[in-house]
Amino acid sequence: MATSVLIMTLAATVLVGLSLGLFGGGGSILMVPLLSYMAKMPAHESIATSLLVVGATSAATLVPHAFKKNVRFGPGVALAAASMIGAYAGGMLAKGIPAAVLMAGFAGIMIASALGMIRGRKQPARTLPGLLVLPIGLGIGLLTGLLGAGGGFLIVPALVLLAGLPMGQAVGTSLLVIALNSVAGVAGQAASAAVNVPLSAGLVAAAILGSLAGARLAHSINEKALRRSFGWFVLAMGVFVLTQELPAPAGIAVLAVAGAASLLGTACLVMPNCRLALRAARS
């Protein structure tokens, strides 16, 4: 890897850590495309490396959140126990799936996650039955192992719904689940994907720097505005990945639809009647 590419990759990895520290998720959403398109890693190696980096960074970021009493180990371990099984199985299954399919699936996850961040989460009126921990945990873990997605964007709302945790504690507890999930996912991927250990160590160090900064900033930045800004960025990245992985006609169509939607959205921002209609539709 060229020195300039390595420097850019390490610098961008700081943003991955920043996302984990601020949101308790989102790291792998950036890490996999970063490794695939900037560092030019093969898809399976990108996914395995992402799991390693995001897992180690989540474990480090867990410490300051724990000191602030934002980690609930009981609900976290319960959800992780189920999701680790799914993560190991997903890692084993990933080796039989074409790289383009994995990356296209990852793009879909990015877009869905981005829309969720833009819309925001509402605090539920009641918690869901504890029996849902097993199927939800297995599903989140399967996604982690298959696509290298730590699952924080799914774990946080699951903890809010299943355990009734406030957002601050859900963010901190999700880091525990992501760390354990990533260990299982790496174990499942180990047979089919090699990991560059020296490069991964540098990426982990860069991500930890960002994550510790994110954990300190989490309580001093307007969470709503930051979440939405990050959501728009992830949405753009998801569309980019999808256009790269789909066959030429489909990729061009996705790009055209995204461009048209962006123009309409921009136009709507300067039209008061349009903004009022959107607010009415959300309520």
PDB file of C-alpha atoms in Angstrom:
ATOM      1  CA  MET A   1       0.000   0.000   0.000  1.00  0.00           C
ATOM      2  CA  ALA A   2       1.341   3.435  -0.982  1.00  0.00           C
ATOM      3  CA  THR A   3       2.319   5.727   1.896  1.00  0.00           C
ATOM      4  CA  SER A   4      -0.170   8.412   0.844  1.00  0.00           C
ATOM      5  CA  VAL A   5      -3.018   5.884   0.749  1.00  0.00           C
ATOM      6  CA  LEU A   6      -1.982   4.525   4.151  1.00  0.00           C
ATOM      7  CA  ILE A   7      -2.003   8.022   5.674  1.00  0.00           C
ATOM      8  CA  MET A   8      -5.438   8.807   4.194  1.00  0.00           C
ATOM      9  CA  THR A   9      -6.793   5.453   5.399  1.00  0.00           C
ATOM     10  CA  LEU A  10      -5.534   6.011   8.947  1.00  0.00           C
ATOM     11  CA  ALA A  11      -6.916   9.565   8.989  1.00  0.00           C
ATOM     12  CA  ALA A  12     -10.318   8.377   7.772  1.00  0.00           C
ATOM     13  CA  THR A  13     -10.279   5.604  10.391  1.00  0.00           C
ATOM     14  CA  VAL A  14     -10.262   8.287  13.110  1.00  0.00           C
ATOM     15  CA  LEU A  15     -13.765   9.211  11.847  1.00  0.00           C
ATOM     16  CA  VAL A  16     -14.811   5.574  12.254  1.00  0.00           C
ATOM     17  CA  GLY A  17     -13.799   5.715  15.906  1.00  0.00           C
ATOM     18  CA  LEU A  18     -15.496   9.087  16.328  1.00  0.00           C
ATOM     19  CA  SER A  19     -18.753   7.532  15.121  1.00  0.00           C
ATOM     20  CA  LEU A  20     -18.475   4.668  17.616  1.00  0.00           C
ATOM     21  CA  GLY A  21     -17.773   7.037  20.494  1.00  0.00           C
ATOM     22  CA  LEU A  22     -20.640   9.376  19.629  1.00  0.00           C
ATOM     23  CA  PHE A  23     -23.356   6.978  18.475  1.00  0.00           C
ATOM     24  CA  GLY A  24     -22.403   3.541  19.825  1.00  0.00           C
ATOM     25  CA  GLY A  25     -22.461   2.311  16.231  1.00  0.00           C
ATOM     26  CA  GLY A  26     -21.852   3.274  12.645  1.00  0.00           C
ATOM     27  CA  GLY A  27     -18.161   2.320  12.681  1.00  0.00           C
ATOM     28  CA  SER A  28     -18.414  -0.665  10.375  1.00  0.00           C
ATOM     29  CA  ILE A  29     -20.710   1.251   8.016  1.00  0.00           C
ATOM     30  CA  LEU A  30     -17.704   3.452   7.261  1.00  0.00           C
ATOM     31  CA  MET A  31     -14.930   0.905   7.796  1.00  0.00           C
ATOM     32  CA  VAL A  32     -15.881  -1.633   5.134  1.00  0.00           C
ATOM     33  CA  PRO A  33     -16.189   0.876   2.229  1.00  0.00           C
ATOM     34  CA  LEU A  34     -13.039   2.625   3.478  1.00  0.00           C
ATOM     35  CA  LEU A  35     -11.007  -0.590   3.307  1.00  0.00           C
ATOM     36  CA  SER A  36     -12.594  -1.730   0.045  1.00  0.00           C
ATOM     37  CA  TYR A  37     -12.320   1.463  -1.988  1.00  0.00           C
ATOM     38  CA  MET A  38      -9.542   3.506  -0.369  1.00  0.00           C
ATOM     39  CA  ALA A  39      -7.221   0.733   0.821  1.00  0.00           C
ATOM     40  CA  LYS A  40      -8.205  -1.527  -2.138  1.00  0.00           C
ATOM     41  CA  MET A  41      -8.705  -4.632   0.000  1.00  0.00           C
ATOM     42  CA  PRO A  42     -10.739  -7.576  -1.330  1.00  0.00           C
ATOM     43  CA  ALA A  43     -14.286  -7.590   0.045  1.00  0.00           C
ATOM     44  CA  HIS A  44     -13.872 -10.631   2.327  1.00  0.00           C
ATOM     45  CA  GLU A  45     -10.627  -9.259   3.793  1.00  0.00           C
ATOM     46  CA  SER A  46     -12.263  -5.837   4.274  1.00  0.00           C
ATOM     47  CA  ILE A  47     -15.121  -7.401   6.219  1.00  0.00           C
ATOM     48  CA  ALA A  48     -12.820  -9.465   8.465  1.00  0.00           C
ATOM     49  CA  THR A  49     -10.517  -6.491   9.107  1.00  0.00           C
ATOM     50  CA  SER A  50     -13.509  -4.255   9.822  1.00  0.00           C
ATOM     51  CA  LEU A  51     -14.752  -6.701  12.452  1.00  0.00           C
ATOM     52  CA  LEU A  52     -11.339  -6.737  14.114  1.00  0.00           C
ATOM     53  CA  VAL A  53     -10.922  -2.944  14.110  1.00  0.00           C
ATOM     54  CA  VAL A  54     -14.480  -2.138  15.173  1.00  0.00           C
ATOM     55  CA  GLY A  55     -14.466  -4.838  17.857  1.00  0.00           C
ATOM     56  CA  ALA A  56     -11.205  -3.678  19.430  1.00  0.00           C
ATOM     57  CA  THR A  57     -12.250  -0.030  19.234  1.00  0.00           C
ATOM     58  CA  SER A  58     -15.635  -0.759  20.816  1.00  0.00           C
ATOM     59  CA  ALA A  59     -13.923  -2.555  23.690  1.00  0.00           C
ATOM     60  CA  ALA A  60     -11.659   0.451  24.299  1.00  0.00           C
ATOM     61  CA  THR A  61     -14.518   2.957  24.018  1.00  0.00           C
ATOM     62  CA  LEU A  62     -16.537   0.893  26.480  1.00  0.00           C
ATOM     63  CA  VAL A  63     -14.248   2.003  29.329  1.00  0.00           C
ATOM     64  CA  PRO A  64     -15.142   5.733  29.472  1.00  0.00           C
ATOM     65  CA  HIS A  65     -18.823   4.909  28.983  1.00  0.00           C
ATOM     66  CA  ALA A  66     -18.623   2.430  31.876  1.00  0.00           C
ATOM     67  CA  PHE A  67     -17.063   5.055  34.144  1.00  0.00           C
ATOM     68  CA  LYS A  68     -20.017   7.323  33.336  1.00  0.00           C
ATOM     69  CA  LYS A  69     -22.349   4.438  34.305  1.00  0.00           C
ATOM     70  CA  ASN A  70     -23.738   4.242  30.767  1.00  0.00           C
ATOM     71  CA  VAL A  71     -23.170   0.480  30.402  1.00  0.00           C
ATOM     72  CA  ARG A  72     -25.779  -2.038  31.600  1.00  0.00           C
ATOM     73  CA  PHE A  73     -23.887  -5.325  31.604  1.00  0.00           C
ATOM     74  CA  GLY A  74     -26.920  -7.550  32.291  1.00  0.00           C
ATOM     75  CA  PRO A  75     -28.978  -6.652  29.188  1.00  0.00           C
ATOM     76  CA  GLY A  76     -25.790  -6.287  27.131  1.00  0.00           C
ATOM     77  CA  VAL A  77     -24.491  -9.770  27.895  1.00  0.00           C
ATOM     78  CA  ALA A  78     -27.965 -11.304  27.352  1.00  0.00           C
ATOM     79  CA  LEU A  79     -28.255  -9.796  23.870  1.00  0.00           C
ATOM     80  CA  ALA A  80     -24.617 -10.562  23.053  1.00  0.00           C
ATOM     81  CA  ALA A  81     -24.994 -14.242  24.026  1.00  0.00           C
ATOM     82  CA  ALA A  82     -27.612 -14.708  21.297  1.00  0.00           C
ATOM     83  CA  SER A  83     -25.972 -12.462  18.705  1.00  0.00           C
ATOM     84  CA  MET A  84     -22.526 -14.087  19.031  1.00  0.00           C
ATOM     85  CA  ILE A  85     -24.014 -17.377  17.809  1.00  0.00           C
ATOM     86  CA  GLY A  86     -25.420 -15.604  14.765  1.00  0.00           C
ATOM     87  CA  ALA A  87     -22.151 -13.708  14.180  1.00  0.00           C
ATOM     88  CA  TYR A  88     -20.097 -16.906  14.119  1.00  0.00           C
ATOM     89  CA  ALA A  89     -22.571 -18.569  11.758  1.00  0.00           C
ATOM     90  CA  GLY A  90     -22.619 -15.488   9.512  1.00  0.00           C
ATOM     91  CA  GLY A  91     -18.831 -15.438   9.349  1.00  0.00           C
ATOM     92  CA  MET A  92     -18.809 -19.082   8.276  1.00  0.00           C
ATOM     93  CA  LEU A  93     -21.487 -18.493   5.629  1.00  0.00           C
ATOM     94  CA  ALA A  94     -19.802 -15.401   4.161  1.00  0.00           C
ATOM     95  CA  LYS A  95     -17.037 -17.383   2.442  1.00  0.00           C
ATOM     96  CA  GLY A  96     -19.594 -18.984   0.086  1.00  0.00           C
ATOM     97  CA  ILE A  97     -21.183 -15.688  -1.018  1.00  0.00           C
ATOM     98  CA  PRO A  98     -19.753 -13.654  -3.943  1.00  0.00           C
ATOM     99  CA  ALA A  99     -17.999 -10.432  -2.938  1.00  0.00           C
ATOM    100  CA  ALA A 100     -20.284  -8.265  -5.096  1.00  0.00           C
ATOM    101  CA  VAL A 101     -23.365  -9.693  -3.362  1.00  0.00           C
ATOM    102  CA  LEU A 102     -21.876  -9.012   0.080  1.00  0.00           C
ATOM    103  CA  MET A 103     -21.000  -5.423  -0.822  1.00  0.00           C
ATOM    104  CA  ALA A 104     -24.406  -4.762  -2.411  1.00  0.00           C
ATOM    105  CA  GLY A 105     -26.047  -6.127   0.739  1.00  0.00           C
ATOM    106  CA  PHE A 106     -23.824  -3.902   2.834  1.00  0.00           C
ATOM    107  CA  ALA A 107     -24.889  -0.878   0.756  1.00  0.00           C
ATOM    108  CA  GLY A 108     -28.523  -1.741   1.462  1.00  0.00           C
ATOM    109  CA  ILE A 109     -27.774  -1.846   5.187  1.00  0.00           C
ATOM    110  CA  MET A 110     -26.006   1.524   4.948  1.00  0.00           C
ATOM    111  CA  ILE A 111     -29.015   3.135   3.248  1.00  0.00           C
ATOM    112  CA  ALA A 112     -31.512   1.667   5.731  1.00  0.00           C
ATOM    113  CA  SER A 113     -29.353   2.745   8.667  1.00  0.00           C
ATOM    114  CA  ALA A 114     -28.917   6.248   7.233  1.00  0.00           C
ATOM    115  CA  LEU A 115     -32.666   6.715   6.838  1.00  0.00           C
ATOM    116  CA  GLY A 116     -33.144   5.622  10.443  1.00  0.00           C
ATOM    117  CA  MET A 117     -30.563   8.138  11.669  1.00  0.00           C
ATOM    118  CA  ILE A 118     -32.085  10.946   9.612  1.00  0.00           C
ATOM    119  CA  ARG A 119     -35.598  10.225  10.889  1.00  0.00           C
ATOM    120  CA  GLY A 120     -34.431   9.700  14.461  1.00  0.00           C
ATOM    121  CA  ARG A 121     -35.612   7.269  17.113  1.00  0.00           C
ATOM    122  CA  LYS A 122     -38.632   7.660  19.312  1.00  0.00           C
ATOM    123  CA  GLN A 123     -38.599   6.432  22.892  1.00  0.00           C
ATOM    124  CA  PRO A 124     -41.063   3.503  23.077  1.00  0.00           C
ATOM    125  CA  ALA A 125     -44.000   3.541  25.444  1.00  0.00           C
ATOM    126  CA  ARG A 126     -43.259   0.031  26.697  1.00  0.00           C
ATOM    127  CA  THR A 127     -40.655  -2.689  26.386  1.00  0.00           C
ATOM    128  CA  LEU A 128     -40.995  -5.792  24.239  1.00  0.00           C
ATOM    129  CA  PRO A 129     -41.141  -9.321  25.728  1.00  0.00           C
ATOM    130  CA  GLY A 130     -37.769 -10.747  26.726  1.00  0.00           C
ATOM    131  CA  LEU A 131     -38.440 -13.823  24.550  1.00  0.00           C
ATOM    132  CA  LEU A 132     -37.568 -11.647  21.535  1.00  0.00           C
ATOM    133  CA  VAL A 133     -33.964 -11.355  22.731  1.00  0.00           C
ATOM    134  CA  LEU A 134     -33.003 -14.673  21.080  1.00  0.00           C
ATOM    135  CA  PRO A 135     -34.368 -14.122  17.529  1.00  0.00           C
ATOM    136  CA  ILE A 136     -33.352 -10.446  17.451  1.00  0.00           C
ATOM    137  CA  GLY A 137     -29.900 -11.255  18.797  1.00  0.00           C
ATOM    138  CA  LEU A 138     -29.414 -14.049  16.267  1.00  0.00           C
ATOM    139  CA  GLY A 139     -30.497 -11.763  13.430  1.00  0.00           C
ATOM    140  CA  ILE A 140     -28.153  -8.952  14.467  1.00  0.00           C
ATOM    141  CA  GLY A 141     -25.287 -11.427  14.882  1.00  0.00           C
ATOM    142  CA  LEU A 142     -25.895 -13.008  11.479  1.00  0.00           C
ATOM    143  CA  LEU A 143     -25.687  -9.569   9.892  1.00  0.00           C
ATOM    144  CA  THR A 144     -22.467  -8.878  11.795  1.00  0.00           C
ATOM    145  CA  GLY A 145     -20.756 -12.039  10.598  1.00  0.00           C
ATOM    146  CA  LEU A 146     -21.953 -11.832   6.998  1.00  0.00           C
ATOM    147  CA  LEU A 147     -21.337  -8.171   6.253  1.00  0.00           C
ATOM    148  CA  GLY A 148     -18.829  -7.038   8.847  1.00  0.00           C
ATOM    149  CA  ALA A 149     -21.425  -4.688  10.306  1.00  0.00           C
ATOM    150  CA  GLY A 150     -21.023  -4.440  14.059  1.00  0.00           C
ATOM    151  CA  GLY A 151     -24.759  -3.854  14.247  1.00  0.00           C
ATOM    152  CA  GLY A 152     -24.746  -0.815  16.532  1.00  0.00           C
ATOM    153  CA  PHE A 153     -27.462   0.826  14.450  1.00  0.00           C
ATOM    154  CA  LEU A 154     -29.657  -2.199  15.244  1.00  0.00           C
ATOM    155  CA  ILE A 155     -28.359  -2.941  18.740  1.00  0.00           C
ATOM    156  CA  VAL A 156     -29.119   0.529  20.118  1.00  0.00           C
ATOM    157  CA  PRO A 157     -32.853   0.453  19.264  1.00  0.00           C
ATOM    158  CA  ALA A 158     -33.027  -3.215  20.329  1.00  0.00           C
ATOM    159  CA  LEU A 159     -31.706  -2.291  23.775  1.00  0.00           C
ATOM    160  CA  VAL A 160     -34.172   0.581  24.005  1.00  0.00           C
ATOM    161  CA  LEU A 161     -37.066  -1.714  23.079  1.00  0.00           C
ATOM    162  CA  LEU A 162     -36.061  -4.930  24.849  1.00  0.00           C
ATOM    163  CA  ALA A 163     -34.530  -3.530  28.018  1.00  0.00           C
ATOM    164  CA  GLY A 164     -36.199  -0.111  28.170  1.00  0.00           C
ATOM    165  CA  LEU A 165     -32.805   1.608  28.411  1.00  0.00           C
ATOM    166  CA  PRO A 166     -32.508   5.377  27.897  1.00  0.00           C
ATOM    167  CA  MET A 167     -30.518   6.379  24.822  1.00  0.00           C
ATOM    168  CA  GLY A 168     -27.332   7.206  26.743  1.00  0.00           C
ATOM    169  CA  GLN A 169     -27.178   3.761  28.341  1.00  0.00           C
ATOM    170  CA  ALA A 170     -28.214   2.042  25.092  1.00  0.00           C
ATOM    171  CA  VAL A 171     -25.280   3.681  23.284  1.00  0.00           C
ATOM    172  CA  GLY A 172     -22.796   2.604  25.975  1.00  0.00           C
ATOM    173  CA  THR A 173     -24.195  -0.925  26.275  1.00  0.00           C
ATOM    174  CA  SER A 174     -24.196  -1.399  22.496  1.00  0.00           C
ATOM    175  CA  LEU A 175     -20.398  -1.102  22.538  1.00  0.00           C
ATOM    176  CA  LEU A 176     -20.216  -4.183  24.777  1.00  0.00           C
ATOM    177  CA  VAL A 177     -22.429  -6.142  22.373  1.00  0.00           C
ATOM    178  CA  ILE A 178     -20.484  -4.948  19.299  1.00  0.00           C
ATOM    179  CA  ALA A 179     -17.160  -5.971  20.863  1.00  0.00           C
ATOM    180  CA  LEU A 180     -18.398  -9.475  21.678  1.00  0.00           C
ATOM    181  CA  ASN A 181     -20.140  -9.827  18.306  1.00  0.00           C
ATOM    182  CA  SER A 182     -16.981  -8.839  16.478  1.00  0.00           C
ATOM    183  CA  VAL A 183     -14.944 -11.500  18.292  1.00  0.00           C
ATOM    184  CA  ALA A 184     -17.418 -14.161  17.139  1.00  0.00           C
ATOM    185  CA  GLY A 185     -17.555 -12.734  13.613  1.00  0.00           C
ATOM    186  CA  VAL A 186     -13.754 -12.720  13.263  1.00  0.00           C
ATOM    187  CA  ALA A 187     -13.654 -16.329  14.494  1.00  0.00           C
ATOM    188  CA  GLY A 188     -16.174 -17.304  11.822  1.00  0.00           C
ATOM    189  CA  GLN A 189     -14.301 -15.383   9.096  1.00  0.00           C
ATOM    190  CA  ALA A 190     -10.862 -16.718  10.090  1.00  0.00           C
ATOM    191  CA  ALA A 191     -11.003 -19.765   7.812  1.00  0.00           C
ATOM    192  CA  SER A 192     -11.722 -17.777   4.637  1.00  0.00           C
ATOM    193  CA  ALA A 193     -10.180 -14.306   5.033  1.00  0.00           C
ATOM    194  CA  ALA A 194      -6.638 -13.320   5.961  1.00  0.00           C
ATOM    195  CA  VAL A 195      -6.109 -10.215   8.104  1.00  0.00           C
ATOM    196  CA  ASN A 196      -3.100  -7.907   7.758  1.00  0.00           C
ATOM    197  CA  VAL A 197      -2.123  -7.723  11.441  1.00  0.00           C
ATOM    198  CA  PRO A 198       0.334  -4.758  11.310  1.00  0.00           C
ATOM    199  CA  LEU A 199      -2.120  -2.674   9.269  1.00  0.00           C
ATOM    200  CA  SER A 200      -4.996  -3.672  11.556  1.00  0.00           C
ATOM    201  CA  ALA A 201      -2.995  -2.585  14.605  1.00  0.00           C
ATOM    202  CA  GLY A 202      -2.489   0.864  13.076  1.00  0.00           C
ATOM    203  CA  LEU A 203      -6.164   1.108  12.165  1.00  0.00           C
ATOM    204  CA  VAL A 204      -7.193   0.097  15.699  1.00  0.00           C
ATOM    205  CA  ALA A 205      -4.931   2.788  17.202  1.00  0.00           C
ATOM    206  CA  ALA A 206      -6.384   5.462  14.882  1.00  0.00           C
ATOM    207  CA  ALA A 207      -9.968   4.348  15.562  1.00  0.00           C
ATOM    208  CA  ILE A 208      -9.421   4.327  19.344  1.00  0.00           C
ATOM    209  CA  LEU A 209      -8.154   7.918  19.222  1.00  0.00           C
ATOM    210  CA  GLY A 210     -11.344   8.939  17.425  1.00  0.00           C
ATOM    211  CA  SER A 211     -13.587   6.889  19.685  1.00  0.00           C
ATOM    212  CA  LEU A 212     -12.205   8.380  22.899  1.00  0.00           C
ATOM    213  CA  ALA A 213     -12.731  11.854  21.458  1.00  0.00           C
ATOM    214  CA  GLY A 214     -16.260  10.866  20.468  1.00  0.00           C
ATOM    215  CA  ALA A 215     -17.043   9.566  23.943  1.00  0.00           C
ATOM    216  CA  ARG A 216     -15.949  12.912  25.437  1.00  0.00           C
ATOM    217  CA  LEU A 217     -17.968  14.906  22.901  1.00  0.00           C
ATOM    218  CA  ALA A 218     -21.101  12.762  23.168  1.00  0.00           C
ATOM    219  CA  HIS A 219     -22.637  14.879  25.937  1.00  0.00           C
ATOM    220  CA  SER A 220     -21.642  18.306  24.591  1.00  0.00           C
ATOM    221  CA  ILE A 221     -22.853  18.227  20.962  1.00  0.00           C
ATOM    222  CA  ASN A 222     -26.408  18.590  19.696  1.00  0.00           C
ATOM    223  CA  GLU A 223     -27.155  14.898  19.178  1.00  0.00           C
ATOM    224  CA  LYS A 224     -30.071  15.424  16.814  1.00  0.00           C
ATOM    225  CA  ALA A 225     -28.232  17.673  14.355  1.00  0.00           C
ATOM    226  CA  LEU A 226     -25.088  15.535  14.454  1.00  0.00           C
ATOM    227  CA  ARG A 227     -27.034  12.299  13.938  1.00  0.00           C
ATOM    228  CA  ARG A 228     -28.865  13.703  10.931  1.00  0.00           C
ATOM    229  CA  SER A 229     -25.682  15.077   9.364  1.00  0.00           C
ATOM    230  CA  PHE A 230     -23.998  11.708   9.817  1.00  0.00           C
ATOM    231  CA  GLY A 231     -27.078   9.998   8.396  1.00  0.00           C
ATOM    232  CA  TRP A 232     -26.924  12.041   5.184  1.00  0.00           C
ATOM    233  CA  PHE A 233     -23.239  11.225   4.833  1.00  0.00           C
ATOM    234  CA  VAL A 234     -23.850   7.491   5.293  1.00  0.00           C
ATOM    235  CA  LEU A 235     -26.730   7.653   2.792  1.00  0.00           C
ATOM    236  CA  ALA A 236     -24.423   9.179   0.174  1.00  0.00           C
ATOM    237  CA  MET A 237     -21.813   6.501   0.895  1.00  0.00           C
ATOM    238  CA  GLY A 238     -24.411   3.742   0.594  1.00  0.00           C
ATOM    239  CA  VAL A 239     -25.570   5.004  -2.791  1.00  0.00           C
ATOM    240  CA  PHE A 240     -21.940   5.213  -3.935  1.00  0.00           C
ATOM    241  CA  VAL A 241     -21.201   1.612  -2.890  1.00  0.00           C
ATOM    242  CA  LEU A 242     -24.390   0.388  -4.570  1.00  0.00           C
ATOM    243  CA  THR A 243     -23.505   2.102  -7.856  1.00  0.00           C
ATOM    244  CA  GLN A 244     -20.049   0.492  -7.729  1.00  0.00           C
ATOM    245  CA  GLU A 245     -21.340  -3.045  -7.163  1.00  0.00           C
ATOM    246  CA  LEU A 246     -24.463  -3.237  -9.336  1.00  0.00           C
ATOM    247  CA  PRO A 247     -24.186  -4.001 -13.096  1.00  0.00           C
ATOM    248  CA  ALA A 248     -23.811  -0.890 -15.271  1.00  0.00           C
ATOM    249  CA  PRO A 249     -27.477  -0.203 -16.183  1.00  0.00           C
ATOM    250  CA  ALA A 250     -28.737  -0.744 -12.632  1.00  0.00           C
ATOM    251  CA  GLY A 251     -25.898   1.276 -11.092  1.00  0.00           C
ATOM    252  CA  ILE A 252     -26.586   4.205 -13.418  1.00  0.00           C
ATOM    253  CA  ALA A 253     -30.310   4.013 -12.597  1.00  0.00           C
ATOM    254  CA  VAL A 254     -29.590   4.128  -8.849  1.00  0.00           C
ATOM    255  CA  LEU A 255     -27.326   7.131  -9.350  1.00  0.00           C
ATOM    256  CA  ALA A 256     -29.973   8.901 -11.447  1.00  0.00           C
ATOM    257  CA  VAL A 257     -32.696   8.284  -8.845  1.00  0.00           C
ATOM    258  CA  ALA A 258     -30.410   9.469  -6.046  1.00  0.00           C
ATOM    259  CA  GLY A 259     -29.529  12.599  -8.007  1.00  0.00           C
ATOM    260  CA  ALA A 260     -33.178  13.383  -8.708  1.00  0.00           C
ATOM    261  CA  ALA A 261     -34.091  12.827  -5.046  1.00  0.00           C
ATOM    262  CA  SER A 262     -31.271  15.149  -3.970  1.00  0.00           C
ATOM    263  CA  LEU A 263     -32.466  17.898  -6.312  1.00  0.00           C
ATOM    264  CA  LEU A 264     -36.057  17.533  -5.113  1.00  0.00           C
ATOM    265  CA  GLY A 265     -34.934  17.565  -1.491  1.00  0.00           C
ATOM    266  CA  THR A 266     -32.832  20.683  -2.016  1.00  0.00           C
ATOM    267  CA  ALA A 267     -35.725  22.426  -3.777  1.00  0.00           C
ATOM    268  CA  CYS A 268     -38.066  21.429  -0.959  1.00  0.00           C
ATOM    269  CA  LEU A 269     -35.794  23.068   1.624  1.00  0.00           C
ATOM    270  CA  VAL A 270     -36.452  26.501   0.106  1.00  0.00           C
ATOM    271  CA  MET A 271     -40.196  25.997  -0.352  1.00  0.00           C
ATOM    272  CA  PRO A 272     -42.190  26.649   2.870  1.00  0.00           C
ATOM    273  CA  ASN A 273     -45.264  24.711   1.671  1.00  0.00           C
ATOM    274  CA  CYS A 274     -43.134  21.663   0.967  1.00  0.00           C
ATOM    275  CA  ARG A 275     -41.572  21.758   4.449  1.00  0.00           C
ATOM    276  CA  LEU A 276     -45.007  22.057   6.047  1.00  0.00           C
ATOM    277  CA  ALA A 277     -46.260  19.069   4.038  1.00  0.00           C
ATOM    278  CA  LEU A 278     -43.279  16.983   5.174  1.00  0.00           C
ATOM    279  CA  ARG A 279     -43.876  17.868   8.829  1.00  0.00           C
ATOM    280  CA  ALA A 280     -47.552  16.967   8.496  1.00  0.00           C
ATOM    281  CA  ALA A 281     -46.637  13.612   6.931  1.00  0.00           C
ATOM    282  CA  ARG A 282     -44.269  12.793   9.826  1.00  0.00           C
ATOM    283  CA  SER A 283     -46.817  13.629  12.530  1.00  0.00           C
TER     284      SER A 283
END
